[in-house]
PDB file of C-alpha atoms in Angstrom:
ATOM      1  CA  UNK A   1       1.188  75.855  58.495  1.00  0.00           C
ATOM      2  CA  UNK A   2      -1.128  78.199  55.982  1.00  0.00           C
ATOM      3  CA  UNK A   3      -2.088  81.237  54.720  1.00  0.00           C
ATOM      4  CA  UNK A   4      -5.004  82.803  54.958  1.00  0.00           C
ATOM      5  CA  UNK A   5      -5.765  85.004  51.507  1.00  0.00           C
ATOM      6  CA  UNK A   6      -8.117  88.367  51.674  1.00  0.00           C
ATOM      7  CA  UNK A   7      -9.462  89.148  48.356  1.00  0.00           C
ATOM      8  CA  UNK A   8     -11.053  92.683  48.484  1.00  0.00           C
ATOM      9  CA  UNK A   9     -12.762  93.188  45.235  1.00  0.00           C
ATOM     10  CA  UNK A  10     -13.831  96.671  44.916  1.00  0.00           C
ATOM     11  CA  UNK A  11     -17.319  97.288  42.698  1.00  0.00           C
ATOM     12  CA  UNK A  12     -18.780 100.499  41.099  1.00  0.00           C
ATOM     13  CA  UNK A  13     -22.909 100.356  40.689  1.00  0.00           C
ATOM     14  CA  UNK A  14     -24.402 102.242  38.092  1.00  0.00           C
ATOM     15  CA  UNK A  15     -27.409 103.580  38.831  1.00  0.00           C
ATOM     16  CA  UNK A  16     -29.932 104.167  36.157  1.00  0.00           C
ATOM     17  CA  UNK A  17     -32.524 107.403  36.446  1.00  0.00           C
ATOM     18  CA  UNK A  18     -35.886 106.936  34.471  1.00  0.00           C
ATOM     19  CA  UNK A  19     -38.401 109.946  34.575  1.00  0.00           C
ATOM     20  CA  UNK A  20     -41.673 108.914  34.329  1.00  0.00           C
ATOM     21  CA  UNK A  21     -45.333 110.882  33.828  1.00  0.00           C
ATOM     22  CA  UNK A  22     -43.541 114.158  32.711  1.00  0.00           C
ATOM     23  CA  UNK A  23     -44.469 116.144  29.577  1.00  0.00           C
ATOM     24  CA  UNK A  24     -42.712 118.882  28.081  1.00  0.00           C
ATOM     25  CA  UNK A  25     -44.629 121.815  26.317  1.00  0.00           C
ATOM     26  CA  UNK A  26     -43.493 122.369  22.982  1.00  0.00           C
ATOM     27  CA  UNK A  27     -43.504 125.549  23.999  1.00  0.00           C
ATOM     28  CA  UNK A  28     -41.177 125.147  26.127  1.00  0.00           C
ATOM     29  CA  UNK A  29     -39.023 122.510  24.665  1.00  0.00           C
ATOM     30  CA  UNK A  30     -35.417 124.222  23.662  1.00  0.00           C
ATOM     31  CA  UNK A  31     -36.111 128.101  25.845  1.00  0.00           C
ATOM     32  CA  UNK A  32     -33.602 128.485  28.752  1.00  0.00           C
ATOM     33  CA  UNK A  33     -30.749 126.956  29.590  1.00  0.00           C
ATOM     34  CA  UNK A  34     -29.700 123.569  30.442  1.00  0.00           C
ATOM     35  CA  UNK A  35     -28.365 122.627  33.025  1.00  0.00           C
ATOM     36  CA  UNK A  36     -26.152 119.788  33.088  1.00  0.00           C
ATOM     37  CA  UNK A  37     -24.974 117.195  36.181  1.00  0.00           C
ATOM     38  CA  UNK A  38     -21.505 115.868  36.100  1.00  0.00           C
ATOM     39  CA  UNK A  39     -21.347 111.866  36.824  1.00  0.00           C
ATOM     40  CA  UNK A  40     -18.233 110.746  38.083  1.00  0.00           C
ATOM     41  CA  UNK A  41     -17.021 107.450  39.589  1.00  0.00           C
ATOM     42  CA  UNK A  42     -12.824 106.223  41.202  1.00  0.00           C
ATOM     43  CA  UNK A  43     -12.576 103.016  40.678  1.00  0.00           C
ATOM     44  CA  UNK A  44      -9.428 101.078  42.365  1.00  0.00           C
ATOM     45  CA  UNK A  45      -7.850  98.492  40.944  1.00  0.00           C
ATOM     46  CA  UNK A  46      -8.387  94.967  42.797  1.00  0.00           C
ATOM     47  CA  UNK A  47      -5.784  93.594  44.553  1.00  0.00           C
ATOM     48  CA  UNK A  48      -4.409  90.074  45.783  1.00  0.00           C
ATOM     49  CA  UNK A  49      -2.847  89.694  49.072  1.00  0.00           C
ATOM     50  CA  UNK A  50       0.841  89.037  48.052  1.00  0.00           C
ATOM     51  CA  UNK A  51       1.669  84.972  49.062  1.00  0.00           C
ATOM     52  CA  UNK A  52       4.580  82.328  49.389  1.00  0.00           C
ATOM     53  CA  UNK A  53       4.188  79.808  46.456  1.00  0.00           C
ATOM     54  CA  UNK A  54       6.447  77.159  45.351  1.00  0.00           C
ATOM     55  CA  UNK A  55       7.066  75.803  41.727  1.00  0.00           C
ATOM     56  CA  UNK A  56       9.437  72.820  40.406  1.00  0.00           C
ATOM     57  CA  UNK A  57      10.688  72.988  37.234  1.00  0.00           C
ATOM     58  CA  UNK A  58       9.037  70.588  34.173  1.00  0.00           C
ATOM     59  CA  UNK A  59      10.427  67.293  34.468  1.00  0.00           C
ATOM     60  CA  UNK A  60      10.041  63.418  33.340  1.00  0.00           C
ATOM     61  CA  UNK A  61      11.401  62.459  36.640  1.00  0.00           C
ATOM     62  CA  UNK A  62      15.074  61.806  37.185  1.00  0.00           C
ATOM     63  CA  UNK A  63      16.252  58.871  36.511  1.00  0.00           C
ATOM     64  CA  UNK A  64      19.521  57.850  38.195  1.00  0.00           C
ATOM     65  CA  UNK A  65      22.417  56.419  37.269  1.00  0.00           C
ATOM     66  CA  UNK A  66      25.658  54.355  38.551  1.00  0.00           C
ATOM     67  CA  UNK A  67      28.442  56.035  39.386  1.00  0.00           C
ATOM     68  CA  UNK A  68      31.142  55.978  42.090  1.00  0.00           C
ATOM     69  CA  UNK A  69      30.416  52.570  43.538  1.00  0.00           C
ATOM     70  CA  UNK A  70      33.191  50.813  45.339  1.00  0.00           C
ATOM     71  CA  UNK A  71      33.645  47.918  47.423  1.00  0.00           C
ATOM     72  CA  UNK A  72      31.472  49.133  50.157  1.00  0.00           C
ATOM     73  CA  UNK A  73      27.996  50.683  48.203  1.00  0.00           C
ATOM     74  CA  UNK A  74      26.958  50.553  44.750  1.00  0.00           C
ATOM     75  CA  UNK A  75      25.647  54.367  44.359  1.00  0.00           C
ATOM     76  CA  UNK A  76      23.166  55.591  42.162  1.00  0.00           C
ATOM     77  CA  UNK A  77      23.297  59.725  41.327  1.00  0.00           C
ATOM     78  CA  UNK A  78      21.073  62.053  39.661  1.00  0.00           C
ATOM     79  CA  UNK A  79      19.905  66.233  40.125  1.00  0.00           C
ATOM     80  CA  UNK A  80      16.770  66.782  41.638  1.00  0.00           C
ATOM     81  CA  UNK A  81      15.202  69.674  38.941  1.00  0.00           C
ATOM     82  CA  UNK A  82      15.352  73.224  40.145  1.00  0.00           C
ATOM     83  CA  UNK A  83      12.630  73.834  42.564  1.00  0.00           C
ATOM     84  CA  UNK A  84      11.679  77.798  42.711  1.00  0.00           C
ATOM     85  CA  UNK A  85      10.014  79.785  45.881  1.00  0.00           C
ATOM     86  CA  UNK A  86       8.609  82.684  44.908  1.00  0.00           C
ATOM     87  CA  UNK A  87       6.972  85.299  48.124  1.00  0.00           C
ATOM     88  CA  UNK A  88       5.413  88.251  46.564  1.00  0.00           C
ATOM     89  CA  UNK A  89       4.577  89.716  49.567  1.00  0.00           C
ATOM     90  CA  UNK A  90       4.978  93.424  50.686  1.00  0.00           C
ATOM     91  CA  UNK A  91       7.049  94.399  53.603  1.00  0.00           C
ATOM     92  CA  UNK A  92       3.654  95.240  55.185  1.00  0.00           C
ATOM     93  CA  UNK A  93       1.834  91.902  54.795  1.00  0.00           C
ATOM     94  CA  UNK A  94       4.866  89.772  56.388  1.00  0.00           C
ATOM     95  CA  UNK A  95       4.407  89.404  60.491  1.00  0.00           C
ATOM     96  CA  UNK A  96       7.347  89.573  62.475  1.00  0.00           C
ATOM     97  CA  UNK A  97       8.912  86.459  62.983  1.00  0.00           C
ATOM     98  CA  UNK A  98       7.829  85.014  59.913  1.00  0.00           C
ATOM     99  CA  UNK A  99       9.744  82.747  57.738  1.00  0.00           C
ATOM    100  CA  UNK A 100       9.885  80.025  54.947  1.00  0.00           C
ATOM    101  CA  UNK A 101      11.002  76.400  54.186  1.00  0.00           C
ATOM    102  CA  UNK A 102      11.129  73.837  51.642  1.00  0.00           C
ATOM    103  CA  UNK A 103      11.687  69.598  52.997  1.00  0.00           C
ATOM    104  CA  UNK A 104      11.881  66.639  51.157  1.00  0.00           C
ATOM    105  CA  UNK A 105      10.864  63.456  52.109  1.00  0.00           C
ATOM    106  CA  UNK A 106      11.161  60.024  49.653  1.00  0.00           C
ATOM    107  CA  UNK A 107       9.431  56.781  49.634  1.00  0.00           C
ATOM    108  CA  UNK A 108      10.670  53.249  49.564  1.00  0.00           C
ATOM    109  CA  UNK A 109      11.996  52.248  45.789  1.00  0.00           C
ATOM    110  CA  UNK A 110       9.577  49.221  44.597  1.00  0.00           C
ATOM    111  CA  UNK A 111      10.657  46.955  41.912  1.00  0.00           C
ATOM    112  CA  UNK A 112       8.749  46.903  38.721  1.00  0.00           C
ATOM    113  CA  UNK A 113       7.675  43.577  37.889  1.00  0.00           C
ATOM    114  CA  UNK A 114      10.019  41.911  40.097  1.00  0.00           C
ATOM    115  CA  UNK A 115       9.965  40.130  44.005  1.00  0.00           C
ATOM    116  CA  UNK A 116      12.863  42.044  44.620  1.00  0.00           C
ATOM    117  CA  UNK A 117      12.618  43.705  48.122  1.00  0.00           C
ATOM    118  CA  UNK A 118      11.943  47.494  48.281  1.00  0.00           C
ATOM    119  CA  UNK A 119      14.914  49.954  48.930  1.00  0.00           C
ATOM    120  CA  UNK A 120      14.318  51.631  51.852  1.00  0.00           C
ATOM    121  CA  UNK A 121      14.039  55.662  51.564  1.00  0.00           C
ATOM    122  CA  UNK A 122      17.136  55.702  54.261  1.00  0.00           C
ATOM    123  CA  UNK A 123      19.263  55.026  51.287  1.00  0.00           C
ATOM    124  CA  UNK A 124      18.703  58.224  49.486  1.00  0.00           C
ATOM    125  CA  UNK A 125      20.555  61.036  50.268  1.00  0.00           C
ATOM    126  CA  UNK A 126      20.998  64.902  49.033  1.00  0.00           C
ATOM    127  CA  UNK A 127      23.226  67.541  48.463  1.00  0.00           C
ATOM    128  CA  UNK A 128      20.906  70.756  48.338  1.00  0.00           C
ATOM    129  CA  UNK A 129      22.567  73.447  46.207  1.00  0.00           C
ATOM    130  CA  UNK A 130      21.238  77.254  45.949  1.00  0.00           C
ATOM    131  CA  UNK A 131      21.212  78.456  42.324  1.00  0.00           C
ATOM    132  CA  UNK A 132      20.577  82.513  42.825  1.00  0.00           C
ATOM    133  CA  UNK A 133      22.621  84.606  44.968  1.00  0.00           C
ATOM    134  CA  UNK A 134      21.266  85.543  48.557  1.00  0.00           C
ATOM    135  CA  UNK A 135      21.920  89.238  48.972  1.00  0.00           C
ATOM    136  CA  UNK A 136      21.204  88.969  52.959  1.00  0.00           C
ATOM    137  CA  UNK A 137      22.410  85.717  53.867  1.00  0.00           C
ATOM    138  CA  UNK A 138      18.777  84.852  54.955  1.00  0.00           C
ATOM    139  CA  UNK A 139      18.286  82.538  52.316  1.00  0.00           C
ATOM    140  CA  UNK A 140      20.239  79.022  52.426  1.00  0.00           C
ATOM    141  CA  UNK A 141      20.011  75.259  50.988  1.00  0.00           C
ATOM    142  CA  UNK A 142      19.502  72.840  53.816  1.00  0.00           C
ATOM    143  CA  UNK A 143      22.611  71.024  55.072  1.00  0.00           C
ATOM    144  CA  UNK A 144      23.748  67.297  52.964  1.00  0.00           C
ATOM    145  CA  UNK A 145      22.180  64.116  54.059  1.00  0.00           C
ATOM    146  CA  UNK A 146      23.705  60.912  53.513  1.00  0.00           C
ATOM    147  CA  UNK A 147      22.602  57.429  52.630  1.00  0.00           C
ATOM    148  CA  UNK A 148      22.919  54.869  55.505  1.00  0.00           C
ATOM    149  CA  UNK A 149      25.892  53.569  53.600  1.00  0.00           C
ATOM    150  CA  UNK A 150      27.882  56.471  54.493  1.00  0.00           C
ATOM    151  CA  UNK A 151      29.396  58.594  51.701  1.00  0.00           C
ATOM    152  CA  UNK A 152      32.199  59.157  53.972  1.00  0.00           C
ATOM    153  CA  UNK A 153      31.424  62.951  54.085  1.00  0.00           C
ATOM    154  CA  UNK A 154      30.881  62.978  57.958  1.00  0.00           C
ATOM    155  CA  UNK A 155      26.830  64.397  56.545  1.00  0.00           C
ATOM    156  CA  UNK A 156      24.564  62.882  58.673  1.00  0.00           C
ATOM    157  CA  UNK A 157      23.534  58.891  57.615  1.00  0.00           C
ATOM    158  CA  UNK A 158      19.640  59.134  57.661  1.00  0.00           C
ATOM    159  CA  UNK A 159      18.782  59.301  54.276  1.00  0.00           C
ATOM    160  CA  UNK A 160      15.324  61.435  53.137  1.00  0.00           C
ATOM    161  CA  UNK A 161      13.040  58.763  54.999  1.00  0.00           C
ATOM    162  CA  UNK A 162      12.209  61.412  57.585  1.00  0.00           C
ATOM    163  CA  UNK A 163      11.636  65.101  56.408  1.00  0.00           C
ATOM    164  CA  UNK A 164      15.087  66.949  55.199  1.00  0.00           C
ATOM    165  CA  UNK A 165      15.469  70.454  54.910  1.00  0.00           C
ATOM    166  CA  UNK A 166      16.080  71.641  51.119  1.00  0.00           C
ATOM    167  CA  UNK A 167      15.918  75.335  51.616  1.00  0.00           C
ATOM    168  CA  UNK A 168      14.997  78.070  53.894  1.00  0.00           C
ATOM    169  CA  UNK A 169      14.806  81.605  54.855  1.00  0.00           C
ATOM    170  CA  UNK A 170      15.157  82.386  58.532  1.00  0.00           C
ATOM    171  CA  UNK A 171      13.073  85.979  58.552  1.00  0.00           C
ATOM    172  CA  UNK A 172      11.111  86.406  55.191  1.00  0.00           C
ATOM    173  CA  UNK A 173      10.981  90.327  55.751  1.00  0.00           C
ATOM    174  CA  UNK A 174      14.760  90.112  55.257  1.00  0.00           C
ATOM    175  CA  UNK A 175      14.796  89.004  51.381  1.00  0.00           C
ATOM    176  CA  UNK A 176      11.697  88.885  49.558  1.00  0.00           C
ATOM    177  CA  UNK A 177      11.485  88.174  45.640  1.00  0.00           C
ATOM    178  CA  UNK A 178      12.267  84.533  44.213  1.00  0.00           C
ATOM    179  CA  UNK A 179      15.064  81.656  45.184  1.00  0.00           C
ATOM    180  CA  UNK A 180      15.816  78.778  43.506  1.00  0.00           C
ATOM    181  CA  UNK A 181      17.682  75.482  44.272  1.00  0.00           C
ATOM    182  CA  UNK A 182      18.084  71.846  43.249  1.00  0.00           C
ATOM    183  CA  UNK A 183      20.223  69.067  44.764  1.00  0.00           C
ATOM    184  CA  UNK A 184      22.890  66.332  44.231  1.00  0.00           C
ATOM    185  CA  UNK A 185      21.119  63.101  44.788  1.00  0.00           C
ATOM    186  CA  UNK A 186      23.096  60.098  45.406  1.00  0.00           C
ATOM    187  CA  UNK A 187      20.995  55.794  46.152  1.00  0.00           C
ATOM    188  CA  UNK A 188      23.862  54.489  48.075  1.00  0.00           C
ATOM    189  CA  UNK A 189      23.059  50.643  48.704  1.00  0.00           C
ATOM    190  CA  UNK A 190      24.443  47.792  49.703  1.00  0.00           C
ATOM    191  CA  UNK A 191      26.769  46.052  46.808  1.00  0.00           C
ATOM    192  CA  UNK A 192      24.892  43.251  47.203  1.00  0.00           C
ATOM    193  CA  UNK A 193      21.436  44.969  46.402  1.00  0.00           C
ATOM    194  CA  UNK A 194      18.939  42.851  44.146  1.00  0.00           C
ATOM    195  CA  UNK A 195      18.962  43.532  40.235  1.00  0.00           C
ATOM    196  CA  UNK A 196      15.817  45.444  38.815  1.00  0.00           C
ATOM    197  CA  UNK A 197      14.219  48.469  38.010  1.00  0.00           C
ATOM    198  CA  UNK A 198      13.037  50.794  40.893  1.00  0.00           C
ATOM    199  CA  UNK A 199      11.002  53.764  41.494  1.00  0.00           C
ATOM    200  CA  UNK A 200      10.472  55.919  44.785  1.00  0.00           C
ATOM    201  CA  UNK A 201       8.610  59.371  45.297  1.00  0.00           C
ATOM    202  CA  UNK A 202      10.298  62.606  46.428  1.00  0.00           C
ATOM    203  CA  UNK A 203       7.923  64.736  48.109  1.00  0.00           C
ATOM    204  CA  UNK A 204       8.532  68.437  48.349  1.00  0.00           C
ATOM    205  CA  UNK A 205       6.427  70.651  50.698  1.00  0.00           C
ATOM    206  CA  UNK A 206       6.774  74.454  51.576  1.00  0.00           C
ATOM    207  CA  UNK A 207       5.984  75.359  54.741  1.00  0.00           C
ATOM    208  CA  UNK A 208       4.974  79.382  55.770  1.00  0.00           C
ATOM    209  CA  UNK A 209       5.239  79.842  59.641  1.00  0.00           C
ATOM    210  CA  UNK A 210       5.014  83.294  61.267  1.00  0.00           C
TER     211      UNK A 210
END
């Protein structure tokens, strides 16, 4: 799903007169008048087609840590940094229909100089939180999703393996300007899950669909 950006630049050519093969008498240089030719020129600013972009806030990664495992998970938790969709679009340039979304999808956490089996992305799961007020309603975080060790929340148990929805607006015309989110995320694995250091990838993608 893509954009297509128009840039119309707008150019003014100046066009230079040379008279050649005339000569003036001096007795006629200065007698009469002159007449003079205004030059004018409008020149309109350039403009970009507005567009939907999406930023994510500086970060060194986030690094999770224990807390709240129990007899049935050891869990892992950490704040995914605030991730920031911006649509600078006019009224005029959004087609009906149109709207907006953010998804997440992780990879499988690999041990760092260890044999210790990978950690399947099932066992991630998120909490997606929106940070600025939505003045419509159109604009929400996506629903929880829970590791496969359940976190007892009744959210669904699939983890980010597949593509989860972090945040979306269901008609784009209806709030335009900037939204920002992050998200709760909580590694719930099994208690008996081998000792090391991990690392996985969280892969954020906007999507523009009209």
């Amino acid at each position: 799903m893509r954009m297509t950006r128009t840039t119309q630049i707008l150019a003014a050519s100046v066009l230079g007169l040379t008279l050649t093969g005339l000569s003036v008498s001096p007795a006629l240089a200065g007698d009469g008048p002159s007449d003079g030719i205004d030059v004018s020129v409008t020149i309109t600013p350039t403009t970009t087609p507005g567009q939907v972009s999406m930023t994510v806030a500086d970060n060194n990664g986030v690094s999770l840590q224990e807390n709240g495992s129990d007899a049935a998970a050891r869990q892992f938790v950490g704040t995914l940094p605030t991730v920031t969709v911006t649509d600078t679009r006019q009224p005029d340039e959004i087609p009906a229909g149109d709207f907006w979304a953010v998804v997440g999808q992780a990879s499988a956490f690999t041990a760092t100089g260890s044999a210790a089996p990978p950690i399947g992305p099932q066992y991630l799961g998120w909490k997606p939180r929106l940070l600025t007020d939505s003045t419509t309603g159109a604009v929400s975080a996506g629903e929880p999703i829970s590791s496969v060790v359940s976190d007892g929340t009744g959210a669904p148990n699939v983890g980010l393996q597949g593509q989860e929805l972090l945040v979306s607006t269901a008609d784009s015309a209806t709030e335009i300007g900037t939204s920002k989110v992050n998200a709760d995320l909580a590694l719930r694995t099994p208690v008996d899950v081998a000792a090391g250091q991990y690392h996985s990838t969280l892969t954020l993608s906007l999507f523009n669909q009209s």
